[in-house]
PDB file of C-alpha atoms and ligand atoms in Angstrom:
ATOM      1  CA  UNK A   1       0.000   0.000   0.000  1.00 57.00           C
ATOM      2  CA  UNK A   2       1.696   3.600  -0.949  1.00 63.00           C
ATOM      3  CA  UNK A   3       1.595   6.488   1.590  1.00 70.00           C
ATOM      4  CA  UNK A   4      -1.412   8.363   2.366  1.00 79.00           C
ATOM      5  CA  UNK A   5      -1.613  11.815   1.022  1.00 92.00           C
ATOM      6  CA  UNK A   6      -1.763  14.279   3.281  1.00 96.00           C
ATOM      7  CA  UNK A   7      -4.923  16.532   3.915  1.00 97.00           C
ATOM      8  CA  UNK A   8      -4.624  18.649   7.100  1.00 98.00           C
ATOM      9  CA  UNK A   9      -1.009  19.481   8.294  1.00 98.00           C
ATOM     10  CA  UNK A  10      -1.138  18.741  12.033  1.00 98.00           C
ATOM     11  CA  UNK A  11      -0.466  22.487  13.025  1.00 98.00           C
ATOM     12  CA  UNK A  12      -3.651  23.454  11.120  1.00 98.00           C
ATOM     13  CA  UNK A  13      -5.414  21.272  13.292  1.00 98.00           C
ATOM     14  CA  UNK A  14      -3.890  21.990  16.598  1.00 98.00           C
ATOM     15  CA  UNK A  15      -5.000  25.732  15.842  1.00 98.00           C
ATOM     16  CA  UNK A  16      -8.498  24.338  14.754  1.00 98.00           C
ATOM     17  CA  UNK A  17      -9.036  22.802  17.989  1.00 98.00           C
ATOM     18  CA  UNK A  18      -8.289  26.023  20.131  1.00 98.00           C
ATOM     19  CA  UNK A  19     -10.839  27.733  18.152  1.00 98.00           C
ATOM     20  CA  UNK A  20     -13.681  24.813  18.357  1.00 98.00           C
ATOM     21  CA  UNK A  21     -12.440  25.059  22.498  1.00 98.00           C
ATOM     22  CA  UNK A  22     -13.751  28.743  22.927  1.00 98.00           C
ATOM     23  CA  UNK A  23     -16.687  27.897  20.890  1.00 98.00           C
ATOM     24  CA  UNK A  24     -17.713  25.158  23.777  1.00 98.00           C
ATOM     25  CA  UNK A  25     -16.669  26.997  26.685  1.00 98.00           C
ATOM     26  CA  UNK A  26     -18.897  29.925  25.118  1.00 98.00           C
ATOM     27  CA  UNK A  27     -21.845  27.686  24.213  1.00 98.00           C
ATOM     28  CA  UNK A  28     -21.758  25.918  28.039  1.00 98.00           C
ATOM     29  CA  UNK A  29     -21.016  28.822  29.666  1.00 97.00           C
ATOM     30  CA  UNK A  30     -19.950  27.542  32.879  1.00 97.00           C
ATOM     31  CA  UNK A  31     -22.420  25.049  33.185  1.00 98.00           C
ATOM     32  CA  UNK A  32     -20.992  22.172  33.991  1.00 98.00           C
ATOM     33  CA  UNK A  33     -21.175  18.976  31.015  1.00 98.00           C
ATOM     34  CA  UNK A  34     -20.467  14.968  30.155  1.00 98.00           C
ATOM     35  CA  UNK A  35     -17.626  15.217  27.423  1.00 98.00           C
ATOM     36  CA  UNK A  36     -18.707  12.000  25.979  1.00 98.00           C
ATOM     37  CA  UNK A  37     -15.866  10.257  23.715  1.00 98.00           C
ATOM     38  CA  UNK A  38     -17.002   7.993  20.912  1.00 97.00           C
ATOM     39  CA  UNK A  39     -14.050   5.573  21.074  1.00 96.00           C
ATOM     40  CA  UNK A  40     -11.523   4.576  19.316  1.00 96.00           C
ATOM     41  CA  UNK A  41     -11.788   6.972  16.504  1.00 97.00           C
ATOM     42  CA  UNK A  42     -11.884  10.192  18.410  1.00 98.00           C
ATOM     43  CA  UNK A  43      -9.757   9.104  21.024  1.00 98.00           C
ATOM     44  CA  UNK A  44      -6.672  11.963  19.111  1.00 98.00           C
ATOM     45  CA  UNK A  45      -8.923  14.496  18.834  1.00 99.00           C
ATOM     46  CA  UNK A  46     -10.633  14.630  22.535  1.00 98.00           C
ATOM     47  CA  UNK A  47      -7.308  14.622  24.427  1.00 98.00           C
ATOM     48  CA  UNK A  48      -6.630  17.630  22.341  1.00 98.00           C
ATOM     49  CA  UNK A  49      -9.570  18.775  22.942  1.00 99.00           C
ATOM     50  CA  UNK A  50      -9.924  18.701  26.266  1.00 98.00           C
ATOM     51  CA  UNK A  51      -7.087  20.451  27.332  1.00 98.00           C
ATOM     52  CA  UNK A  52      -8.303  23.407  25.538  1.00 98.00           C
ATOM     53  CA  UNK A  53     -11.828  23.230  27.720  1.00 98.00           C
ATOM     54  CA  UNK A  54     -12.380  25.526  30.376  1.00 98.00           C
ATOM     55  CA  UNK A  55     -15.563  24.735  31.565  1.00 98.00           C
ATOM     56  CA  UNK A  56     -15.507  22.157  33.915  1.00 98.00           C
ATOM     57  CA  UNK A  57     -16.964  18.268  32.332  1.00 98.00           C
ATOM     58  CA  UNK A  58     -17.122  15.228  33.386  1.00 98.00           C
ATOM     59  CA  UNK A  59     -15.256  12.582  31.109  1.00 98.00           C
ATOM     60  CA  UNK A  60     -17.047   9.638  29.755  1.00 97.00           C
ATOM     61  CA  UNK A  61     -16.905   6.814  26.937  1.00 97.00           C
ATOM     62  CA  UNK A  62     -19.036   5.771  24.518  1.00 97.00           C
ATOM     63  CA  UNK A  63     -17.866   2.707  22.239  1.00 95.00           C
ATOM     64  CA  UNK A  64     -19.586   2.288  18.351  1.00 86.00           C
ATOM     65  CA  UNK A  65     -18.082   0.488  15.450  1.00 72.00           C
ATOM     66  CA  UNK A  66     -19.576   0.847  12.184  1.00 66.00           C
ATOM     67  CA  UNK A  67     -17.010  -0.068   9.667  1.00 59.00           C
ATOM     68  CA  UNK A  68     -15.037  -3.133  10.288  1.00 59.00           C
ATOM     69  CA  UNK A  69     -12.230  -3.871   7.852  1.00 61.00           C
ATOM     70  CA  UNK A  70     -14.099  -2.124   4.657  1.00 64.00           C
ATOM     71  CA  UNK A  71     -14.837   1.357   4.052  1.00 67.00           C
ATOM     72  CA  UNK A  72     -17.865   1.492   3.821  1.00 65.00           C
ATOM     73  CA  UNK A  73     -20.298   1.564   6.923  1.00 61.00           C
ATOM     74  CA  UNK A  74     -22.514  -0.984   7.690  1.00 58.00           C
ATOM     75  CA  UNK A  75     -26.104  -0.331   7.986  1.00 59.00           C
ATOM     76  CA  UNK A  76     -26.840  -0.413  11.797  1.00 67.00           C
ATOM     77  CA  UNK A  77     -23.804   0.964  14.065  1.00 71.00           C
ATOM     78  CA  UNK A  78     -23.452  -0.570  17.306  1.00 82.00           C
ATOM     79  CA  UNK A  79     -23.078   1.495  20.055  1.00 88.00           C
ATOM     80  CA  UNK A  80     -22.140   0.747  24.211  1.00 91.00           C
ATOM     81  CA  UNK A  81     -23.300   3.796  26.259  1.00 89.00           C
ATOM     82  CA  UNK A  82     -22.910   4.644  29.622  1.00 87.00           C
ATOM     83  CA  UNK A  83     -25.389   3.557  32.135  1.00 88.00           C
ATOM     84  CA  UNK A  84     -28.101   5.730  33.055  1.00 90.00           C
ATOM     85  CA  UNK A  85     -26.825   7.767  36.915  1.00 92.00           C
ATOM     86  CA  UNK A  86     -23.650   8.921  34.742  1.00 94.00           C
ATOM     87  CA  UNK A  87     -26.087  11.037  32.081  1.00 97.00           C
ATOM     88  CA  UNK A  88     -29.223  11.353  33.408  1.00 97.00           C
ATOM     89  CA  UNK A  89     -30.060  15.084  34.087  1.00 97.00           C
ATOM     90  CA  UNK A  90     -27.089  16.060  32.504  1.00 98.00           C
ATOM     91  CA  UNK A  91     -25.537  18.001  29.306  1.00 98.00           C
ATOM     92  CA  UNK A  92     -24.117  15.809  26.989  1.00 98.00           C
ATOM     93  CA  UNK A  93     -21.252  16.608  24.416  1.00 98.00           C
ATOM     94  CA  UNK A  94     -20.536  13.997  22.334  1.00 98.00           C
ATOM     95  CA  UNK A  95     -17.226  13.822  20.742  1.00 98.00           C
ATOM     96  CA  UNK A  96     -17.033  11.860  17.587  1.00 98.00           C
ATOM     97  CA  UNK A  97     -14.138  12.037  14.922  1.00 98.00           C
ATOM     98  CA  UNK A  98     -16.052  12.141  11.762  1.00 98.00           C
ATOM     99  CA  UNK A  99     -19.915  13.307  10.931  1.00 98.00           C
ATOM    100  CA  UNK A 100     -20.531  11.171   7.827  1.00 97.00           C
ATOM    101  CA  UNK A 101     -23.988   9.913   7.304  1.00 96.00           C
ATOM    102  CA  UNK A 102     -24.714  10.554  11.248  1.00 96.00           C
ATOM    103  CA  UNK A 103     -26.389   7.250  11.849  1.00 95.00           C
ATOM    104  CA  UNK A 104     -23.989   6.740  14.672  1.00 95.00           C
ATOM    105  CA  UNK A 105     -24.156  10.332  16.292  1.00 96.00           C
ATOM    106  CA  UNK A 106     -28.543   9.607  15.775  1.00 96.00           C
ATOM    107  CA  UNK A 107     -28.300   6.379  17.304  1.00 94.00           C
ATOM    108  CA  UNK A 108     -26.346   7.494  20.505  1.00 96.00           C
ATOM    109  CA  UNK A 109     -28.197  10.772  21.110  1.00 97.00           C
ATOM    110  CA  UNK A 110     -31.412   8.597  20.700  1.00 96.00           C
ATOM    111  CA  UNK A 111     -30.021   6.743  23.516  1.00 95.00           C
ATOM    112  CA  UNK A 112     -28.735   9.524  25.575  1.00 97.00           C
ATOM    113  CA  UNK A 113     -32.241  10.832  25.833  1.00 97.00           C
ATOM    114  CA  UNK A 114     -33.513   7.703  26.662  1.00 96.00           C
ATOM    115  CA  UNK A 115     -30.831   7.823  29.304  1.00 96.00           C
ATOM    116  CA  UNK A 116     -32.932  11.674  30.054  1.00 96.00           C
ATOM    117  CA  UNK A 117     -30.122  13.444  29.467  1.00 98.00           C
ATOM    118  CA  UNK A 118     -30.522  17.240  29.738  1.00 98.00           C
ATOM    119  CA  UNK A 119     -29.464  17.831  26.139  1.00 98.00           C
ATOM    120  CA  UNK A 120     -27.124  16.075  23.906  1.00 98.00           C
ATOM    121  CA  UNK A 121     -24.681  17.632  21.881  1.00 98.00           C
ATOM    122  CA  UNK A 122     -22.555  16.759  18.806  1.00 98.00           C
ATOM    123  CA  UNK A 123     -18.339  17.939  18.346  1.00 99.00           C
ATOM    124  CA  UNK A 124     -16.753  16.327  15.438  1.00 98.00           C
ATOM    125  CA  UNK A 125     -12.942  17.004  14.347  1.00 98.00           C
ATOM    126  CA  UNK A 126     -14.296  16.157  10.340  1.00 98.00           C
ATOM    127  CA  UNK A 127     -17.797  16.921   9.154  1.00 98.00           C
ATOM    128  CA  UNK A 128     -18.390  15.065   5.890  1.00 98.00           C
ATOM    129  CA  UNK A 129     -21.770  16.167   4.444  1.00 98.00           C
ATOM    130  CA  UNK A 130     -22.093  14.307   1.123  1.00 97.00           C
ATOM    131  CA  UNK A 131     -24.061  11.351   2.764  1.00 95.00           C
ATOM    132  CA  UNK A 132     -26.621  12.849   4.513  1.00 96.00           C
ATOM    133  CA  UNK A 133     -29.570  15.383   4.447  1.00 94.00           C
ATOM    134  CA  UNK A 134     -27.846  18.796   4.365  1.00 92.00           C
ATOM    135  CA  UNK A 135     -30.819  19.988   7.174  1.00 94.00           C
ATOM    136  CA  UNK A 136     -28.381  17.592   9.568  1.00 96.00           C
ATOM    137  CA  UNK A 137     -25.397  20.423  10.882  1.00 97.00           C
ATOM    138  CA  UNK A 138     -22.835  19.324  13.143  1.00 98.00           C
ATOM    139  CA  UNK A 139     -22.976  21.595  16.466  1.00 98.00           C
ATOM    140  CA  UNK A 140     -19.022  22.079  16.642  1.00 98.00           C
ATOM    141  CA  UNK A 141     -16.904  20.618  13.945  1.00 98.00           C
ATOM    142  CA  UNK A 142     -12.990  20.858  12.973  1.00 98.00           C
ATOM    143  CA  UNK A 143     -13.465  20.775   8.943  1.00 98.00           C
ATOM    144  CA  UNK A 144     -15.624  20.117   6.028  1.00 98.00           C
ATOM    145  CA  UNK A 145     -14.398  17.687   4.007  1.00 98.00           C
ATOM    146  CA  UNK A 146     -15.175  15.356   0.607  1.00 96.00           C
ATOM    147  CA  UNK A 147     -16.874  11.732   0.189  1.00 95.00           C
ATOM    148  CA  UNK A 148     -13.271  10.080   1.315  1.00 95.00           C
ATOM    149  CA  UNK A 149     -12.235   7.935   2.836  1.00 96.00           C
ATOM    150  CA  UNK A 150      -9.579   9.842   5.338  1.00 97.00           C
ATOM    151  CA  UNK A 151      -7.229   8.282   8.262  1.00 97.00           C
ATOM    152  CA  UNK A 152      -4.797   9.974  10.893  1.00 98.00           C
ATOM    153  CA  UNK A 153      -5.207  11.697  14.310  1.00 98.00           C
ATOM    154  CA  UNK A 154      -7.100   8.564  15.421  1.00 98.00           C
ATOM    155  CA  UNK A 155      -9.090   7.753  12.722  1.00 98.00           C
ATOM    156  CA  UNK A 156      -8.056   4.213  10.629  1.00 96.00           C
ATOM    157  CA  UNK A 157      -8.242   2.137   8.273  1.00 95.00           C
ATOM    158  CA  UNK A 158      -8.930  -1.437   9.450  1.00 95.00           C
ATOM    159  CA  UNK A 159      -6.887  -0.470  12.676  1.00 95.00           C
ATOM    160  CA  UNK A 160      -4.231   1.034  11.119  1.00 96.00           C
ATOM    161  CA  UNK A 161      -3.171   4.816  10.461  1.00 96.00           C
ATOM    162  CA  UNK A 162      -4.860   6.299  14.036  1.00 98.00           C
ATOM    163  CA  UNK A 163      -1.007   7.163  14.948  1.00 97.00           C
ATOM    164  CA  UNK A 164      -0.296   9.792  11.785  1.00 97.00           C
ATOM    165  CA  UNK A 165      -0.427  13.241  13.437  1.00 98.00           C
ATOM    166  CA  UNK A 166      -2.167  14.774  10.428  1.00 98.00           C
ATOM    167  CA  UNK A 167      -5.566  13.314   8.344  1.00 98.00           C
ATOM    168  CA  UNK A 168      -4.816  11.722   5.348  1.00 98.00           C
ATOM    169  CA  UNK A 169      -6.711  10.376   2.127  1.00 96.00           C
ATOM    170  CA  UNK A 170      -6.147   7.167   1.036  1.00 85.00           C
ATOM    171  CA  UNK A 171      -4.479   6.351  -2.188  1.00 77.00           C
ATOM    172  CA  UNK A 172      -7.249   4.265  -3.486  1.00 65.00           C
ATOM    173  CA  UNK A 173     -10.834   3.118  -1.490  1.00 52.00           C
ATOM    174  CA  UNK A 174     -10.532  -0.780  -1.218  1.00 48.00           C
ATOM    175  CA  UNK A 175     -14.036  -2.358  -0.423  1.00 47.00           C
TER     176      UNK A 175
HETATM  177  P1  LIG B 201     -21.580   7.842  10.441  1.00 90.76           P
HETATM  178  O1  LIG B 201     -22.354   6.958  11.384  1.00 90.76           O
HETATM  179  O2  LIG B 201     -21.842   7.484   9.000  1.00 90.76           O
HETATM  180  O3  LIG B 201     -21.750   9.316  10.682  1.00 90.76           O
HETATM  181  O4  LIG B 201     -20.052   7.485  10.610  1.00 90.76           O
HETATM  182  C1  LIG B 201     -19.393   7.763  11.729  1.00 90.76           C
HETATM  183  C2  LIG B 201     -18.206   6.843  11.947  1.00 90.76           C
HETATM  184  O5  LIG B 201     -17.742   6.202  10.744  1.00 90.76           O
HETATM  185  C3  LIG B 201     -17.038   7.675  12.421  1.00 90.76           C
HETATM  186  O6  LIG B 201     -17.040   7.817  13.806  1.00 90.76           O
HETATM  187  C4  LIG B 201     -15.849   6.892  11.924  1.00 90.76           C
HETATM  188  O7  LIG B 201     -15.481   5.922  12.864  1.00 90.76           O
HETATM  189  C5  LIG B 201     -16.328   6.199  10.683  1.00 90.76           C
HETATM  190  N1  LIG B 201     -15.895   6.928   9.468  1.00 90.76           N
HETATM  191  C6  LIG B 201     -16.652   7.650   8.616  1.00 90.76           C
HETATM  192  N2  LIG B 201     -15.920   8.176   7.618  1.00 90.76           N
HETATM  193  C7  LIG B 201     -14.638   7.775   7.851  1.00 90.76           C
HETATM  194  C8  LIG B 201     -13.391   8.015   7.176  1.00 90.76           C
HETATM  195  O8  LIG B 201     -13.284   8.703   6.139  1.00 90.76           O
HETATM  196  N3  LIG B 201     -12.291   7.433   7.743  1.00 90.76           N
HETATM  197  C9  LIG B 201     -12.336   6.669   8.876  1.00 90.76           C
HETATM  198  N4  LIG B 201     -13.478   6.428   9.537  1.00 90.76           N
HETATM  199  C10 LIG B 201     -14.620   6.969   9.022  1.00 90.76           C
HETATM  200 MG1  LIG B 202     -15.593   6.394  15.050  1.00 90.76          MG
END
């Protein structure tokens, strides 16, 4: 397999994440939250993240897995939340990698608010609109990008390519 090509320069995205920081703390402001991290894929981007945050949050994990060893999702994600006492009656941002179709970010908020969380959230380091009704908007997000398929800064390819420091498109989409 040749290199991946590279699409955001890790400094671009370091001052990115600053700027989606403020936005949070300003949105919250000073109410406390659950910084909810969608593992493994946005594992990069929340420890980043995080250290830019202000306002104070309390960290949880939320595990999905919707791809697999292709690149292309399958239908229904599957999705471990946290139990019920560590969301109920609170804020909830979810912090995803990528926005692409949004059937995973739907599928957990469905169950935060099941969960009666006080609101739920969505912060995504891509945003890739091409799947999905253009009504659906990311709350926070990094950067738009095209229907690729992009590794790097925690986001892989069947398990590989989450330790590049900048995103990356891959030569060519294997299936
Ligand atoms: P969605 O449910 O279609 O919005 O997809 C969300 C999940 O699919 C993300 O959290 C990623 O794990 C994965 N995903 C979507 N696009 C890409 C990509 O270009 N590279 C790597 N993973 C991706
Ligand atoms: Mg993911």
């Amino acid at each position: 397999m040749s290199v991946p090509t590279i699409l955001l320069q890790a400094r671009q995205i370091e001052a990115r994440v600053v700027q989606i920081a403020k936005d949070i703390d300003k949105h919250y402001d000073g109410e406390e939250f659950v910084l909810l991290v969608v593992l493994k894929g946005a594992v990069v981007f929340a420890a980043d993240l995080m250290r830019q945050i202000r306002t104070p949050f309390q960290l949880e994990f939320a595990q999905s897995r919707s791809y697999g060893n292709s690149t292309s999702p399958e239908h229904t994600p599957s999705i471990l939340v946290p139990e019920l006492e560590k969301v109920s009656d609170k804020h909830v941002l979810v912090v995803d990698d990528i926005l692409d179709t949004g059937a995973t970010y739907l599928a957990l908020k469905d169950e935060l608010l099941e969960r009666e969380a006080l609101s739920v959230r969505g912060c995504f380091l891509l945003d890739k609109p091409a799947r999905r009704d253009p009504l659906f908007k990311p709350d926070f997000f990094g950067f738009q990008i095209q229907d690729i398929f992009v590794v790097g800064y925690g986001l892989d390819h069947a398990e590989r390519f989450r330790n590049l420091p900048h995103i990356a498109q891959l030569p060519d989409t294997p299936e």
